[in-house]
mmCIF file of C-alpha atoms in Angstrom:
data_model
loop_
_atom_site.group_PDB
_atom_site.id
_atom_site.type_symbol
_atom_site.label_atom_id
_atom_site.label_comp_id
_atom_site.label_asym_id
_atom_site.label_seq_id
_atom_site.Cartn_x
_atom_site.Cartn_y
_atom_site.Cartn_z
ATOM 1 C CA UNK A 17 115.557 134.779 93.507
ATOM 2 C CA UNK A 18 117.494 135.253 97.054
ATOM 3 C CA UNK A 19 120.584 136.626 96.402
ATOM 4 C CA UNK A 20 123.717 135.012 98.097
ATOM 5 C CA UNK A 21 127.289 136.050 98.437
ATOM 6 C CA UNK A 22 130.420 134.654 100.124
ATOM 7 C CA UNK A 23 132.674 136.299 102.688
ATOM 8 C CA UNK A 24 136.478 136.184 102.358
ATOM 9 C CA UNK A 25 139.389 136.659 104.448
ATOM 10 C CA UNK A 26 143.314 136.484 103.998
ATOM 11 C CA UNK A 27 144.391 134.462 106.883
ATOM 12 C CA UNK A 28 147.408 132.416 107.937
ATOM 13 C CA UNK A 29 149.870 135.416 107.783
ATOM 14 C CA UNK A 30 151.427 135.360 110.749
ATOM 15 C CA UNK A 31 155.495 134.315 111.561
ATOM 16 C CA UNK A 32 156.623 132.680 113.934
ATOM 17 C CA UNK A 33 156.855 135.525 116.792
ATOM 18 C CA UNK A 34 155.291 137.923 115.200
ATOM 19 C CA UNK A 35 150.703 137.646 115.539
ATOM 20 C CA UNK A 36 148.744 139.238 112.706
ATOM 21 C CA UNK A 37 145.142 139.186 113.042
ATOM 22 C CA UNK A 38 142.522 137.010 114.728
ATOM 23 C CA UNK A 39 142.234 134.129 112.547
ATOM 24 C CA UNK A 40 140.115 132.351 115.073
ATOM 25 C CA UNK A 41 137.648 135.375 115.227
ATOM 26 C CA UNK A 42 137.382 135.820 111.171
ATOM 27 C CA UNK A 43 136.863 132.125 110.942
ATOM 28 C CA UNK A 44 133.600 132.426 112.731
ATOM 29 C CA UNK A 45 132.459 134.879 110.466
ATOM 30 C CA UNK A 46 133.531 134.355 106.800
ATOM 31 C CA UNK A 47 132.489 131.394 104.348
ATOM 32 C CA UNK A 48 136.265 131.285 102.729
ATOM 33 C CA UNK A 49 139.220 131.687 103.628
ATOM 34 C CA UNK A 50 142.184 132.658 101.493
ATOM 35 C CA UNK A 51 145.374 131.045 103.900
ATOM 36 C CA UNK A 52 148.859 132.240 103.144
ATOM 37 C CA UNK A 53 151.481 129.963 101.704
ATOM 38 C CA UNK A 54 154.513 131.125 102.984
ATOM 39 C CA UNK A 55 156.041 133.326 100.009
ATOM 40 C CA UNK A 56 154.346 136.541 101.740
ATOM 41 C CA UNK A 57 153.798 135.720 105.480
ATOM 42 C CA UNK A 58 152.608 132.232 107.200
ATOM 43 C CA UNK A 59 155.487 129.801 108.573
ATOM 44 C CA UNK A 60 153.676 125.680 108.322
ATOM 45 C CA UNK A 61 153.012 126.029 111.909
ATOM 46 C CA UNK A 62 150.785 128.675 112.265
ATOM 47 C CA UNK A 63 149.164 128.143 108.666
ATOM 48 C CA UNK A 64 148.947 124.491 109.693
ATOM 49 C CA UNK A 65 146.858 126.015 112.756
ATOM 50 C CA UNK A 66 144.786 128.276 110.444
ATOM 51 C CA UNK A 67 143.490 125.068 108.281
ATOM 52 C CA UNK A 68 142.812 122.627 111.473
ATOM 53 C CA UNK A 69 140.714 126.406 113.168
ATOM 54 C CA UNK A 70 138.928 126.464 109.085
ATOM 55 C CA UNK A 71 138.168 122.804 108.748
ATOM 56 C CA UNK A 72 136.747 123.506 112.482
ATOM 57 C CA UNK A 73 133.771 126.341 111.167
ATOM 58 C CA UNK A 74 133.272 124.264 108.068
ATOM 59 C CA UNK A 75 135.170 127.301 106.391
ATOM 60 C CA UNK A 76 136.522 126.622 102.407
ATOM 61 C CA UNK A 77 139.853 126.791 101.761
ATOM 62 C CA UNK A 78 141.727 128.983 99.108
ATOM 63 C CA UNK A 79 145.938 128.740 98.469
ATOM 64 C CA UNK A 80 146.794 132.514 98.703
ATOM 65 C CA UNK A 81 149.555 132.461 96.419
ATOM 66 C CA UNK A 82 152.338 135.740 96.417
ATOM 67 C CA UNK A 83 155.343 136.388 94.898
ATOM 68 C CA UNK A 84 158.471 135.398 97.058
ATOM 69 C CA UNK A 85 158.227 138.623 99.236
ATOM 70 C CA UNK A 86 158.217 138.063 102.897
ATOM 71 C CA UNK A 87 159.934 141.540 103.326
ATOM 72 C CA UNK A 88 157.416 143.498 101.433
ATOM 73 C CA UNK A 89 154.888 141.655 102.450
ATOM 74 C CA UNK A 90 153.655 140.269 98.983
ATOM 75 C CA UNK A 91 153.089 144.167 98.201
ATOM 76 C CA UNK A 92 155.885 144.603 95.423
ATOM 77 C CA UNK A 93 155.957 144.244 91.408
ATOM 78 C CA UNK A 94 158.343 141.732 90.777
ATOM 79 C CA UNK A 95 159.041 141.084 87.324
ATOM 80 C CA UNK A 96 159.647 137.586 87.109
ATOM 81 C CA UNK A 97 160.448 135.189 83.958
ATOM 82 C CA UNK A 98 157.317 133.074 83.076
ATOM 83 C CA UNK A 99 158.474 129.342 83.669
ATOM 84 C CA UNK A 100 159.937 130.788 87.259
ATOM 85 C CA UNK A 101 156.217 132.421 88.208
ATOM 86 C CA UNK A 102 154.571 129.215 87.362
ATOM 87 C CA UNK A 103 157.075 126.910 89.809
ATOM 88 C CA UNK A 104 156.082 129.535 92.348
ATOM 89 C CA UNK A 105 152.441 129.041 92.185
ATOM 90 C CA UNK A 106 152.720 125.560 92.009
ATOM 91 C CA UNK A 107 154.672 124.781 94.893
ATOM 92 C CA UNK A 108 152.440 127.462 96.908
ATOM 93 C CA UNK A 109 149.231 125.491 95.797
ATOM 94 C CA UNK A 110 151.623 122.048 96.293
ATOM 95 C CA UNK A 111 152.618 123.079 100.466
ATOM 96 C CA UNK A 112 148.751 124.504 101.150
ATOM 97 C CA UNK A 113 147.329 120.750 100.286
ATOM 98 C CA UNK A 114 150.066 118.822 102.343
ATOM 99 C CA UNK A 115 148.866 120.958 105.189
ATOM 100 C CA UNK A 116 145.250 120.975 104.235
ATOM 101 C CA UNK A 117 145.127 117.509 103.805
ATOM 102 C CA UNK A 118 146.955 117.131 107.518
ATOM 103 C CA UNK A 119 143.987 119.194 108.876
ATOM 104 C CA UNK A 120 141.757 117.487 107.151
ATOM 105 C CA UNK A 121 139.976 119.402 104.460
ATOM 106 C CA UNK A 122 141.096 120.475 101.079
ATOM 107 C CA UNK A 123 142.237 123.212 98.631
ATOM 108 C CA UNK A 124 138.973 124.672 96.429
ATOM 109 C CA UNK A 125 140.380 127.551 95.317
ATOM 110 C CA UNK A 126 143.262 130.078 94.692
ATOM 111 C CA UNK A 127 143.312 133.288 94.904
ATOM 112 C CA UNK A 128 146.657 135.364 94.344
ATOM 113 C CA UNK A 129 147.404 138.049 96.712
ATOM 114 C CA UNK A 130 148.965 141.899 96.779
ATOM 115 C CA UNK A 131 150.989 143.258 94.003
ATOM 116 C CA UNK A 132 150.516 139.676 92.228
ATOM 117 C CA UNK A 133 146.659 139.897 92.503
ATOM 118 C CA UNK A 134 147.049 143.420 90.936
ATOM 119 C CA UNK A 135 149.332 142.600 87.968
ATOM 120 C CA UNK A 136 147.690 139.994 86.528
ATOM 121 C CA UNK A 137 143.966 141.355 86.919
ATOM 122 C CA UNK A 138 145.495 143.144 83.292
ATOM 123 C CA UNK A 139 148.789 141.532 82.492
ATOM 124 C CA UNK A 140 148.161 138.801 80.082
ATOM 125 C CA UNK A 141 152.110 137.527 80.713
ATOM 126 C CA UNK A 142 151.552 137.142 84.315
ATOM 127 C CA UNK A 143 148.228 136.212 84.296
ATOM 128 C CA UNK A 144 148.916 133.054 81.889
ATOM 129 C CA UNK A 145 151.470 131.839 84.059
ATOM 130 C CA UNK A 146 149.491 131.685 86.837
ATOM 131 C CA UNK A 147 146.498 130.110 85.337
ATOM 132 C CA UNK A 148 148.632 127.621 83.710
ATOM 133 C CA UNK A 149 150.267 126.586 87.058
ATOM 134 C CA UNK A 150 146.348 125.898 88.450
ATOM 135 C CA UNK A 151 145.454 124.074 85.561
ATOM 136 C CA UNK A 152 148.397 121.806 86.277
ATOM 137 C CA UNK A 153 148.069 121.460 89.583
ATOM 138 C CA UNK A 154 144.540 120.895 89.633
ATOM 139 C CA UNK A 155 142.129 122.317 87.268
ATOM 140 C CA UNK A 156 138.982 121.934 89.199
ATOM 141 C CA UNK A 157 140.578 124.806 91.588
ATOM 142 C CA UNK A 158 138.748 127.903 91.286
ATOM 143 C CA UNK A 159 140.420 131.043 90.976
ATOM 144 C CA UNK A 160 139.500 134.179 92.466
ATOM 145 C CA UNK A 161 140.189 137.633 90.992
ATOM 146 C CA UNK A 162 138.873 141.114 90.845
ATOM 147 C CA UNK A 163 135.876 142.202 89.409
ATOM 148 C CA UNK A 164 135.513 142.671 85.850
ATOM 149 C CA UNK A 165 139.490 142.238 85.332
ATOM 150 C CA UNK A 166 140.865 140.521 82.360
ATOM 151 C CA UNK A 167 142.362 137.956 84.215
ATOM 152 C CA UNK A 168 139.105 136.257 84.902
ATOM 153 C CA UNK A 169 137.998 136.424 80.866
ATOM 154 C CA UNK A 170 141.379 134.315 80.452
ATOM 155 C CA UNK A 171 140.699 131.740 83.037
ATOM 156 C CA UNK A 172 137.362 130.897 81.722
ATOM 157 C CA UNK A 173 138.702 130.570 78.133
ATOM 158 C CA UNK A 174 141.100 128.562 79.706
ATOM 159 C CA UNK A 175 138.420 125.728 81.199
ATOM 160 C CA UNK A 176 138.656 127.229 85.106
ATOM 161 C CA UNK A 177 135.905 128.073 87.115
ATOM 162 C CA UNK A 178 136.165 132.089 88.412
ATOM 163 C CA UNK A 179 134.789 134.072 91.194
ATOM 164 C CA UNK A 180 134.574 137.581 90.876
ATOM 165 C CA UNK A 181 135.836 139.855 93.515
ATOM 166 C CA UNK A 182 134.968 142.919 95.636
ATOM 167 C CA UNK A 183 136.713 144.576 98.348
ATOM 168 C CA UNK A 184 134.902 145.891 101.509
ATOM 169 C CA UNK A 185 137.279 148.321 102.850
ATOM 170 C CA UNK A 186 138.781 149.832 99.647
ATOM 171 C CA UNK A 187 137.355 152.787 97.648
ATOM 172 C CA UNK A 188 136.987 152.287 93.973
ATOM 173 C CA UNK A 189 137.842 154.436 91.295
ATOM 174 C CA UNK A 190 134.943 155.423 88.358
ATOM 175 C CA UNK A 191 137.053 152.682 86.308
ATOM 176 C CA UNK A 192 136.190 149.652 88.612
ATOM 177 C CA UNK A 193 139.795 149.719 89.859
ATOM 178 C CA UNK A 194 141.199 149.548 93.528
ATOM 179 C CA UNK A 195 141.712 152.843 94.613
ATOM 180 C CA UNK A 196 146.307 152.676 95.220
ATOM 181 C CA UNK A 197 147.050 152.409 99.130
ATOM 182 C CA UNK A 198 149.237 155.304 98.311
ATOM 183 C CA UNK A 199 146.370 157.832 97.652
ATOM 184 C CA UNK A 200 144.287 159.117 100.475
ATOM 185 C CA UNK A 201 140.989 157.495 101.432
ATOM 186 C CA UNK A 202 141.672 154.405 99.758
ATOM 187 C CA UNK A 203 141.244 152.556 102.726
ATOM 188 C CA UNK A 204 137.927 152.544 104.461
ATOM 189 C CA UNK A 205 137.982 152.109 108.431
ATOM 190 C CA UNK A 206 134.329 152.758 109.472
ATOM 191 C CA UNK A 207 132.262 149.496 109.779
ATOM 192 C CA UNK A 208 129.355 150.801 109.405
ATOM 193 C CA UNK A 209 129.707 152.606 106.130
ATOM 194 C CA UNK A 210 131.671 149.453 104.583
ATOM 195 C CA UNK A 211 128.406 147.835 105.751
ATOM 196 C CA UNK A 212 126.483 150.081 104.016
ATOM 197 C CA UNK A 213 128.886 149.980 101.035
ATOM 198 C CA UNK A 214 128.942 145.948 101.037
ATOM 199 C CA UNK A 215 124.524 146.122 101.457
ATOM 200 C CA UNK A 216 124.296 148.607 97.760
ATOM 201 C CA UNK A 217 126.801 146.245 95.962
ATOM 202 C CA UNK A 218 125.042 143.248 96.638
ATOM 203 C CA UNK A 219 121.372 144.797 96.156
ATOM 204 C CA UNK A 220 122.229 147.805 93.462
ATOM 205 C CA UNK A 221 125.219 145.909 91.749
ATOM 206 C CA UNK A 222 127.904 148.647 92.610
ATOM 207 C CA UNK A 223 129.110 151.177 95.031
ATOM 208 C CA UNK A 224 129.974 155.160 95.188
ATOM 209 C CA UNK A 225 133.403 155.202 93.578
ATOM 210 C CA UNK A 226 135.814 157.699 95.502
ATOM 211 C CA UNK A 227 134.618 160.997 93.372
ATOM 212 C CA UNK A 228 131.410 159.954 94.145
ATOM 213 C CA UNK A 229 129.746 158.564 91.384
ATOM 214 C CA UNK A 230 128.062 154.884 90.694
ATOM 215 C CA UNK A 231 130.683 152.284 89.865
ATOM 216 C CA UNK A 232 129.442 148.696 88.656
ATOM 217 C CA UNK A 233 130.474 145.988 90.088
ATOM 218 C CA UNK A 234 129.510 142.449 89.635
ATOM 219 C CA UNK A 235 130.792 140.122 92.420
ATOM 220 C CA UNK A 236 130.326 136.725 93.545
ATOM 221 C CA UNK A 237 132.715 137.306 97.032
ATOM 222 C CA UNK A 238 133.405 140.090 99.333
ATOM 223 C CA UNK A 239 137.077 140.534 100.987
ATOM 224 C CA UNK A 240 136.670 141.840 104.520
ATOM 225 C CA UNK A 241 140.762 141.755 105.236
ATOM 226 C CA UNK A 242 141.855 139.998 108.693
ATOM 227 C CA UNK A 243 145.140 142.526 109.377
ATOM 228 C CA UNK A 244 143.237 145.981 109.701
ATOM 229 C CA UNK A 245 142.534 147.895 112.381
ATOM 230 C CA UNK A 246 138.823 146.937 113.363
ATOM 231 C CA UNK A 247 138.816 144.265 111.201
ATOM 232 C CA UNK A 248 136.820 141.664 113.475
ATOM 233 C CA UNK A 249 134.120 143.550 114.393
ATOM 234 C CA UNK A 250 134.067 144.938 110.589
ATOM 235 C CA UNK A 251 133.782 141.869 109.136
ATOM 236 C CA UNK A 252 130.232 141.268 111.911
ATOM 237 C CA UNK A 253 128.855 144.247 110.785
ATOM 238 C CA UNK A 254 128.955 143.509 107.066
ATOM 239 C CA UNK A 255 128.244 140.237 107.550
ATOM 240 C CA UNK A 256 124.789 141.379 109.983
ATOM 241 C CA UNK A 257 124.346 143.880 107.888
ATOM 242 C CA UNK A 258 123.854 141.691 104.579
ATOM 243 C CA UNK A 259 121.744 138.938 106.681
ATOM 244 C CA UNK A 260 119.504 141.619 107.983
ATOM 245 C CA UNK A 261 118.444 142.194 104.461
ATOM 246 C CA UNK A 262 117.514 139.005 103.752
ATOM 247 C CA UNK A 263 120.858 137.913 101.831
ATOM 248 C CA UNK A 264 122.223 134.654 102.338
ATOM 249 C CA UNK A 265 126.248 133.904 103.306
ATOM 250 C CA UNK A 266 127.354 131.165 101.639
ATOM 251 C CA UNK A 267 130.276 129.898 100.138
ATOM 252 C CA UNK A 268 130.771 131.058 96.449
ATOM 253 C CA UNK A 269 132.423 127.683 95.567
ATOM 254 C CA UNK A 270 129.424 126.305 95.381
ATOM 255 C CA UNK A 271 128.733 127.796 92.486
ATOM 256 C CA UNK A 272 131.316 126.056 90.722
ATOM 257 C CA UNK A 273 129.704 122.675 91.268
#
């Protein structure tokens, strides 16, 4: 059998003034794109921008919900009462298909982003309130999460349709686990080794975890991140890379049909 696998990006995040990342670039590139809903970065504007450029490259569309943390950038713990979480998500997923719908496409997916993507990959509290808020939004939405995390055993029991995750430019620990941005070498800046990295997960099933041993890792998506350094020409290389090989880009949605 070929083997397939999507391409992600987190775009949208720009505000107002202030530019981050070539959404325009990525979007010429990836299969799916994850577009901010304004609780971590994106003002309507520029996210309404984002969807009109995705629609464009025939890109899917994910809500990339946060906690309310435009200051931190979606990248602190928040410890917030259940019912209030939910309201979040919904009205993240709610805005996303106004504006989708404005640009013409739709809303497949959702995938949560920083600290909130890290909670509930193992918080059952958190993670409950966020797959409840999906399933009553819409719950033909897909929802994206990291590899192997419990979060994506609890969605399925739940009646949602999952995608599995893996990140191109972060090490891994021997656990499976994202290597913390506070801890050196957890961020991985040469394209061609993420290339390299991205070609054994999707042909050996797992990568070289940071103390060098063989991690598993079963994943349906790669994230190639739109605000790094590099991150165009990163995302062409995996994405070259993987094709040269004989594997097929394609949306993972698909397999949710």
């Amino acid at each position: 059998m070929m083997k397939t696998i999507d391409l992600n990006s987190d775009l949208g995040e720009g505000f107002g003034q202030w530019k981050m990342g070539d959404d325009n670039a990525m979007l010429s590139i990836v299969t799916s794109a994850n577009v901010a809903c304004g609780f971590h970065a994106g003002d309507p504007a520029g996210i309404l921008q984002t969807l009109k450029a995705a629609h464009k490259n025939q890109v899917v569309i994910g809500a990339h919900v946060s906690y309310p943390d435009l200051v931190g950038f979606g990248r602190r713990n928040m410890d917030i009462a259940s019912d209030e979480l939910i309201a979040d998500v919904i009205y993240q997923i709610g805005a996303l298909k106004g504006l989708a719908a404005a640009a013409g496409t739709t809303v497949s997916y959702v995938k949560p982003h920083g600290a909130l993507y890290n909670t509930i990959a193992n918080n059952e509290y958190q993670a409950l309130a966020v797959i409840t808020a999906i399933r009553e939004v819409d719950d033909n939405l897909a929802l994206v999460g990291l590899a192997s995390s419990k979060i994506l055993d609890l969605a399925r029991e739940k009646g949602l349709c999952t995608i599995a995750e893996a990140f191109a430019d972060r090490a891994y620990t021997p656990q499976g686990t994202l290597v913390s941005r506070r801890e050196k070498g957890s961020v991985l800046h040469d394209a061609n080794v993420v290339a390299q990295r991205m070609l054994q997960l999707v042909t050996e099933g797992g990568v070289e975890a940071i103390d060098g041993s063989f991690v598993r890792i079963e994943a349906d998506s790669i994230c190639v991140h739109g605000d790094s350094p590099g991150a165009v020409e990163m995302a062409r290389q995996v994405k070259m890379t993987l094709q040269q090989a004989g594997i097929t880009i394609q949306p993972f949605i698909q397999t949710c049909k």
